[in-house]
Coordinates of C-alpha atoms and ligand atoms in Angstrom, one line a residue:
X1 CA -20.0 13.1 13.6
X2 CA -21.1 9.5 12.8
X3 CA -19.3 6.5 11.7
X4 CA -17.7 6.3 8.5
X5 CA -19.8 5.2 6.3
X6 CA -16.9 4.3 3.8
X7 CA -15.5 2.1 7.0
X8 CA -18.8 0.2 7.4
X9 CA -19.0 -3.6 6.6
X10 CA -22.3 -4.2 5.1
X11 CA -23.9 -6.4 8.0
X12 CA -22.4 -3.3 10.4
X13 CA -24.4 -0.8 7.8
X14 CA -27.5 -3.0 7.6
X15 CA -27.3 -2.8 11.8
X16 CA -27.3 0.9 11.4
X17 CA -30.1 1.1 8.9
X18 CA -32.6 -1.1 11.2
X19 CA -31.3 1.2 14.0
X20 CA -32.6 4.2 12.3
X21 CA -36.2 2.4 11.2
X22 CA -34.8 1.7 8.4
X23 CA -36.0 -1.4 5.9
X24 CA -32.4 -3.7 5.8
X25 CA -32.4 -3.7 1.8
X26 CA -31.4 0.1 2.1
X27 CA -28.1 -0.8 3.9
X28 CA -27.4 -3.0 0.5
X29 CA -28.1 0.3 -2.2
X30 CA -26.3 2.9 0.2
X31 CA -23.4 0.4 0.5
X32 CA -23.2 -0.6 -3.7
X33 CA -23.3 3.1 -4.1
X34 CA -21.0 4.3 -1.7
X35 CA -18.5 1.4 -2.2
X36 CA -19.0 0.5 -5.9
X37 CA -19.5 4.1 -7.1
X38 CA -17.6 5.8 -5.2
X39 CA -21.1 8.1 -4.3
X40 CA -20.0 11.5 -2.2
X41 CA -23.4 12.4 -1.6
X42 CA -27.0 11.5 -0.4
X43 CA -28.5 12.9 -3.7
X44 CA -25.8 11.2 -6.0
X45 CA -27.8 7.9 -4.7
X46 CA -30.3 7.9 -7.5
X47 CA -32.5 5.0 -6.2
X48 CA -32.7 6.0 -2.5
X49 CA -35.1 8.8 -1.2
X50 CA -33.8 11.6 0.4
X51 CA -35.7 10.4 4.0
X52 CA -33.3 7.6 3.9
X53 CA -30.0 9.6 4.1
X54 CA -32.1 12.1 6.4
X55 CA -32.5 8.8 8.7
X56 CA -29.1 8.2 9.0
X57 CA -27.4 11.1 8.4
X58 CA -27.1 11.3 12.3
X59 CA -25.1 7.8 12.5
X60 CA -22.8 7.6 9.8
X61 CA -20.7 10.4 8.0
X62 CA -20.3 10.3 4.2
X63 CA -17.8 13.2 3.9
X64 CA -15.0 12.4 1.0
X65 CA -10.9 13.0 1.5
X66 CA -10.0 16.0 -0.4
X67 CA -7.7 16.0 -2.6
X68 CA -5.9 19.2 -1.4
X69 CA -3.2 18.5 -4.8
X70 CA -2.7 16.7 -7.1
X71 CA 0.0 15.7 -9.7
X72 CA 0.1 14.5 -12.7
X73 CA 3.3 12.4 -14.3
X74 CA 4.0 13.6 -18.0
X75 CA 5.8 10.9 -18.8
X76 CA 3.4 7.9 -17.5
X77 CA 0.2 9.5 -16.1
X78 CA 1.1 8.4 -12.5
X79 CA -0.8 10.6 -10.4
X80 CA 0.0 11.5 -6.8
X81 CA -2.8 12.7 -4.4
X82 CA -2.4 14.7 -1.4
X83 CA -5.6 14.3 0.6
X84 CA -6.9 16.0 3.9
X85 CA -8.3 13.8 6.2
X86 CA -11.3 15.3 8.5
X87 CA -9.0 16.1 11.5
X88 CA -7.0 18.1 8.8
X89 CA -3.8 15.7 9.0
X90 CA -2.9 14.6 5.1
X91 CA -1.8 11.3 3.1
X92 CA -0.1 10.8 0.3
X93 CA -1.8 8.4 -2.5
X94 CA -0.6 6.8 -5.8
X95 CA -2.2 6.0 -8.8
X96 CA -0.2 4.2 -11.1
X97 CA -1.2 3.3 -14.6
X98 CA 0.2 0.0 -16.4
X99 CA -0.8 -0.5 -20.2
X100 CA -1.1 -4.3 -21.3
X101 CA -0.7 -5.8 -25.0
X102 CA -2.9 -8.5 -23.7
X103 CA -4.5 -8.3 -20.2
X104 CA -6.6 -5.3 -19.5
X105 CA -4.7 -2.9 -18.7
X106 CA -3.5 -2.5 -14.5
X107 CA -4.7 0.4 -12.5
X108 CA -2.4 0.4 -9.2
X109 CA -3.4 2.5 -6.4
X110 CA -0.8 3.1 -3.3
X111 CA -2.6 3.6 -0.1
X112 CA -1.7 4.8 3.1
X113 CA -2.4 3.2 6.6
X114 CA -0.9 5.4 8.9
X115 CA 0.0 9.4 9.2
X116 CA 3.6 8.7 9.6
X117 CA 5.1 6.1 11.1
X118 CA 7.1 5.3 14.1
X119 CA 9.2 2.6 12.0
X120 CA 11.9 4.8 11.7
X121 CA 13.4 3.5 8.6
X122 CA 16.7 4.5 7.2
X123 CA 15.8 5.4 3.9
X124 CA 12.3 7.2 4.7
X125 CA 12.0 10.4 5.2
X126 CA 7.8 9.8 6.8
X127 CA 9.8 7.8 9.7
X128 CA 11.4 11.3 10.8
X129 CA 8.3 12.5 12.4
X130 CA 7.5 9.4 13.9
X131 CA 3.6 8.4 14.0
X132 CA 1.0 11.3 14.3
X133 CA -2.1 8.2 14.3
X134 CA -3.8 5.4 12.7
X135 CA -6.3 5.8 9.5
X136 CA -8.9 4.2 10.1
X137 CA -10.4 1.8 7.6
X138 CA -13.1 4.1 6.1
X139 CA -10.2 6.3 5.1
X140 CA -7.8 3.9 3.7
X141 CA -11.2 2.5 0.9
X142 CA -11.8 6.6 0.9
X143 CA -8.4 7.5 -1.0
X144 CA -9.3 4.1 -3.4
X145 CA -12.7 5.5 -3.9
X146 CA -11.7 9.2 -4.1
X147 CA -9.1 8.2 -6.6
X148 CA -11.7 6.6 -8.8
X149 CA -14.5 9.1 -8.2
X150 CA -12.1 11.4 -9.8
X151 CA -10.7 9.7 -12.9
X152 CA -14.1 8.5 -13.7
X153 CA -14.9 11.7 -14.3
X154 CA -12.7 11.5 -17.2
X155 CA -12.9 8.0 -18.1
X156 CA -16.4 6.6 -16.9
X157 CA -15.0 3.3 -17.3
X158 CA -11.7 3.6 -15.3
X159 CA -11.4 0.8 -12.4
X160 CA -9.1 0.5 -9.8
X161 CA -7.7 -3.0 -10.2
X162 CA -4.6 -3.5 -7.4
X163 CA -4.2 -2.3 -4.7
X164 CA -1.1 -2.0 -2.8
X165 CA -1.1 -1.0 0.9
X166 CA 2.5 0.8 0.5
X167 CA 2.4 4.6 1.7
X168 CA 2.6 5.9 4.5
X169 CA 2.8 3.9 7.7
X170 CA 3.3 0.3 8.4
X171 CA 0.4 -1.7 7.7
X172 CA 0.7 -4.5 9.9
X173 CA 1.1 -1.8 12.9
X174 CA -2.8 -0.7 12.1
X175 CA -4.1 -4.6 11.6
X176 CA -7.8 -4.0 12.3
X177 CA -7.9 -1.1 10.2
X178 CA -6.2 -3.3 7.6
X179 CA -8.2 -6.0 7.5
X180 CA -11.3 -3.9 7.0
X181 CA -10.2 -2.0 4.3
X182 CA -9.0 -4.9 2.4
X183 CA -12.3 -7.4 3.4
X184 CA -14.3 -3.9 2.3
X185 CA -11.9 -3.4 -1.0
X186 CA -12.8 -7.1 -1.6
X187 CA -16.7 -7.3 -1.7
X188 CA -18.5 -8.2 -4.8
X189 CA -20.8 -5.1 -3.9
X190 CA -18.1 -2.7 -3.6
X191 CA -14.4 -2.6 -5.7
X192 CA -14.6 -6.3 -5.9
X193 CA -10.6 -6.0 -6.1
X194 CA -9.4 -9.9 -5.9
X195 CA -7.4 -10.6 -2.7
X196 CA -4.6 -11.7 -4.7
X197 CA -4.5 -7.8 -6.3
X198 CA -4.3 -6.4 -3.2
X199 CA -0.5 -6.2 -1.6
X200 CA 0.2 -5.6 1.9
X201 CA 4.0 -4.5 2.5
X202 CA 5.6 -4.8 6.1
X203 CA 9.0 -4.0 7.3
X204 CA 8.7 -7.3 9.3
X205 CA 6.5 -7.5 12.2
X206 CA 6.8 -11.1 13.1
X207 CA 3.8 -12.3 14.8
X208 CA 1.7 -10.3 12.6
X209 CA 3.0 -11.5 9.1
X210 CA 1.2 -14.9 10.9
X211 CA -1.5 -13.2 11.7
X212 CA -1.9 -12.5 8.1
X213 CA -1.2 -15.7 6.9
X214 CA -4.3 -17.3 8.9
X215 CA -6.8 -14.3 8.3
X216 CA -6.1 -13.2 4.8
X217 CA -3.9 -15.7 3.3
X218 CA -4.9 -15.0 -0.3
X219 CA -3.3 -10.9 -0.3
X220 CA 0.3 -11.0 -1.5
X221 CA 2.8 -10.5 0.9
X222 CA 5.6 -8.4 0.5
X223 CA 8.9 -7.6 3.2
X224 CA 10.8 -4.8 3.1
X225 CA 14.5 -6.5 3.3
X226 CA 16.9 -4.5 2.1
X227 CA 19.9 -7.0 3.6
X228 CA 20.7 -10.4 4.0
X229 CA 22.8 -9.3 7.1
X230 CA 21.6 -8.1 10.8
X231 CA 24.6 -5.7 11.3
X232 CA 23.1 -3.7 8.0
X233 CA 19.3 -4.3 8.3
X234 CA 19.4 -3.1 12.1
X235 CA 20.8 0.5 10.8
X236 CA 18.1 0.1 7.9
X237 CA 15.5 -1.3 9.2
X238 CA 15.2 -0.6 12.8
X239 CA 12.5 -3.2 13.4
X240 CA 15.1 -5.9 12.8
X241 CA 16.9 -5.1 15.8
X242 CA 13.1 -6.8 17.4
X243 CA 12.8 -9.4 15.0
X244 CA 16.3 -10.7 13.5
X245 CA 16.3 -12.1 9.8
X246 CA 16.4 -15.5 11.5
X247 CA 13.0 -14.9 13.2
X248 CA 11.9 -13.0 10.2
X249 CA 12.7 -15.7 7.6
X250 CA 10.9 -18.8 10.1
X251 CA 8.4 -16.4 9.8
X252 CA 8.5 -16.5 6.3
X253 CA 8.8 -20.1 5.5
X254 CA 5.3 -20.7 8.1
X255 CA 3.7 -17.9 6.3
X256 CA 4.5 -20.1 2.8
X257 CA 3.3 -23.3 4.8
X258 CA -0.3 -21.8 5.7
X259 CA -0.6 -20.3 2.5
X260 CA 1.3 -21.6 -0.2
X261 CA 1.8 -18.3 -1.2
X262 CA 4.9 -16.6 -2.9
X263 CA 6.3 -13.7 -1.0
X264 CA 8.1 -10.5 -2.4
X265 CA 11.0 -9.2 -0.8
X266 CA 12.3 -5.4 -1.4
X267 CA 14.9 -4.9 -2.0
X268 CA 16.5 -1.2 -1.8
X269 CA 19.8 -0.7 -3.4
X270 CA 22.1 1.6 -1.9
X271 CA 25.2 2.2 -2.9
X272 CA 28.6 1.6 -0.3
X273 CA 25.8 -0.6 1.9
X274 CA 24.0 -3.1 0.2
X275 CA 24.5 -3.5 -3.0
X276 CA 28.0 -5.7 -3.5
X277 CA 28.6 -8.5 -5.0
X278 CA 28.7 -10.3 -1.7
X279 CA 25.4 -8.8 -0.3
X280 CA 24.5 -10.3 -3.5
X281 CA 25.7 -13.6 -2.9
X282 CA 24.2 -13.5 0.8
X283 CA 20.9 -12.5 -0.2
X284 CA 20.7 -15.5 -2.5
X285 CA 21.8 -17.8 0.6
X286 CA 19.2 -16.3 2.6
X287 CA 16.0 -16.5 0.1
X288 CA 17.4 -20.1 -1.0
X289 CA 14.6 -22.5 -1.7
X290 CA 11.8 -20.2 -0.9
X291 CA 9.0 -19.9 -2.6
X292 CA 9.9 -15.5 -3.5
X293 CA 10.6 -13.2 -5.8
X294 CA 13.2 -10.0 -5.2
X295 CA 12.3 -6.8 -6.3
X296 CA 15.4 -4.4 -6.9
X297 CA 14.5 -1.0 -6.6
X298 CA 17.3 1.7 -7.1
X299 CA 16.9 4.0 -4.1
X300 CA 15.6 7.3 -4.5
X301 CA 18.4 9.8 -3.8
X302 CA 16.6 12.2 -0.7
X303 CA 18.2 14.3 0.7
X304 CA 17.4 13.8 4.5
X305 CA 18.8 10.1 4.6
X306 CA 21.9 10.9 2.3
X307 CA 21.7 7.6 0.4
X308 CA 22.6 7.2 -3.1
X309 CA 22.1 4.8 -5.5
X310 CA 24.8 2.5 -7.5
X311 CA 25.4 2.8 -10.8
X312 CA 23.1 1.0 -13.8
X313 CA 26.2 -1.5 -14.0
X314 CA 26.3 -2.5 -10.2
X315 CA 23.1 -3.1 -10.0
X316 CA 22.8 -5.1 -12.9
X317 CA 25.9 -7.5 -11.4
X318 CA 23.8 -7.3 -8.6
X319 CA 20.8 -8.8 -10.3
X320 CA 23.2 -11.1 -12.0
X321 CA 24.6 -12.9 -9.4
X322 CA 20.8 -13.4 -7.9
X323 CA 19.6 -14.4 -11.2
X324 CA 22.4 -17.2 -11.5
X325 CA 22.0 -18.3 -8.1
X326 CA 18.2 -19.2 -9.2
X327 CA 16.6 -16.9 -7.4
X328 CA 13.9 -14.9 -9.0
X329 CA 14.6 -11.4 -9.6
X330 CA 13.0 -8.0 -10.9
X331 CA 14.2 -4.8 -11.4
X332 CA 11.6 -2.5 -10.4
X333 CA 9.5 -0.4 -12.7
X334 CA 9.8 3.4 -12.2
X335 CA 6.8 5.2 -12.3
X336 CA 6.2 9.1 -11.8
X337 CA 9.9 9.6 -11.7
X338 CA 9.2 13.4 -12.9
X339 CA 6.4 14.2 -9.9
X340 CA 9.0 12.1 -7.4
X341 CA 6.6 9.5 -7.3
X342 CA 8.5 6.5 -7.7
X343 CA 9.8 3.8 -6.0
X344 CA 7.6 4.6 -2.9
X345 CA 9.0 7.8 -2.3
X346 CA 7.1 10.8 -2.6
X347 CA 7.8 14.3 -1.5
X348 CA 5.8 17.6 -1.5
X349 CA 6.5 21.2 0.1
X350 CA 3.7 22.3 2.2
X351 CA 3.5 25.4 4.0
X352 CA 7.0 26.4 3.1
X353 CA 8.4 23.1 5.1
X354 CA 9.9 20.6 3.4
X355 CA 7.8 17.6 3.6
X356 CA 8.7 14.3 2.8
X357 CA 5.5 11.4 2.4
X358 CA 6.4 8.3 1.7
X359 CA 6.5 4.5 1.6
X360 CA 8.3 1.5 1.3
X361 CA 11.2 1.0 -0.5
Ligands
LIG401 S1 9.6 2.6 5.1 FE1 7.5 2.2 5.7 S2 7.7 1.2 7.7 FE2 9.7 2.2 7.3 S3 9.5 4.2 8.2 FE3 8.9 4.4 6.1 S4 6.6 4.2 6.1 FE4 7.4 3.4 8.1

């Protein structure tokens, strides 16, 4: 089987096409059509002859994801994808539709980077199994471009306009995969998604978030927190117990430096552990005089972690108390809630096992 061809860079696709004989201009229509179209198919490439996709149908593979199911919310048209990758392991994808007054209207899609993940965090259920393996980059763009392939179909104008790298698997813990998919995402020739529309969410891997600072610094960062306190992030967030929220938040404020960015912190609320007035108070000492916004997110009730969430009222004091302490707060938007597709957290029974897919909270 060849390379990817979804995964292919177009200088690495114009090197393949003048490897196979092939005129370099060819590399340029393969790549708007595979990238910008979404094409799934040698013939579907109306202004390339057949010997062209004979030439380097040897190198490079053009096989979609397929969707093995799919859901559809009835209250907000989220959809949730499970797709088979070629080695037969499966993601979990969101679509999640926004309508505007004024703005066009937002097309989210949720990617995964990883088949599970070895992060291990308290409130996520894909942690459990620990990490099967890394997507690679070609199949990241593949559940964007299988996503639109298949609401175009419906709606030939539909366009994926944000991206948020939020399923399955930490992110920062498959960085070269990463960075193609987003520099791929990106390209005028291809999604053309702006760098600021694309999100990358990490549970806090320290040298990376720099990393990411110097080689993408116009994505939008967001950090899973979920405390303002070690002794509670360790048991949430096992990662912290590696980097402390004193190394995390340096990390933070350098990240800001380089790119004068504003980062989002999650912010799970779970009742009994994170969610009182004086994690309130300690989360607004924390974030002070950073340049962030917190996003609350009530936490899905699963059954594997045994979490629940606080009341409307406790969260709202919660939000209060951040709000007056002038930090910037949102309440996140639930989407999908009847298909269990919100607030990261996605679940599906497969094969009579309870499976749980999901991403950060
Ligand atoms: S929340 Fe994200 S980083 Fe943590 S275990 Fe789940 S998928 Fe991994």
């Amino acid at each position: 089987m060849g390379l990817s061809l979804r995964g292919l860079r177009l200088e690495e696709l114009q090197d393949v096409c003048v490897a196979a004989g092939l005129p370099k201009f060819r590399a340029g229509q393969v790549f708007e059509w595979v990238q910008a179209k979404g094409a799934g198919a040698w013939d579907e490439m109306k202004n390339v002859p057949a010997s062209v996709g004979e030439a380097l149908a040897g190198a490079v593979d053009l096989t979609s994801l397929e969707a093995l199911k799919t859901q559809v919310s009835r209250t907000d048209g989220t959809r949730k994808y499970l797709f088979r990758l070629g080695d037969g392991q499966t993601v979990e994808t969101v679509l999640m539709l926004y309508e505007r007054k004024v703005a066009r209207d937002r097309a989210t899609v949720c990617v995964s980077t990883q088949v599970g993940c070895a992060m291990g965090c308290a409130f996520c259920a894909t942690g459990l199994g620990g990490l099967v393996r890394n997507l690679e980059a070609g199949e990241i763009v593949g559940q964007v471009l299988e996503i639109m392939r298949q609401v175009r179909q419906e709606d030939p104008e539909f366009r994926v306009t944000n991206v948020v790298f939020m399923g399955m698997g930490e992110p920062l813990q498959n960085y070269g995969s990463l960075l193609a998919a987003i520099s791929l995402l990106n390209n005028p020739k291809g999604q053309n998604i702006g760098m600021r529309r694309m999100t990358v969410s990490t549970c806090g891997i320290v040298p990376r978030i720099l990393d990411l600072a110097r080689d993408n610094p116009q994505v939008t960062l967001a950090i899973s927190l979920h405390s303002a306190r070690d002794e509670v992030r360790d048991r949430l967030v096992p990662m912290n117990r590696h980097y402390p929220l004193q190394e995390l938040m340096d990390a933070c404020r350098k990240y800001i430096e380089i790119t004068n960015r504003r980062i989002t912190f999650e912010y799970a609320l779970v009742k009994g552990v994170n969610s009182s007035p004086q994690d309130a108070r300690d989360l607004a000492r924390l974030t002070e005089g950073l340049l962030c916004n917190i996003n609350l997110i009530p936490v899905n009730a699963v059954r594997e972690t045994g979490l629940e969430r606080p009341t409307e009222a406790e969260n709202a004091e919660f939000a209060r108390i951040l709000t007056e302490a002038g930090v910037e707060v949102s309440l996140r938007e639930e989407k999908g809630s009847d298909i269990d597709a919100a607030c990261g957290q996605l679940r599906k029974r497969q094969g009579g096992e309870f499976l749980v897919l999901n991403g950060k909270v």
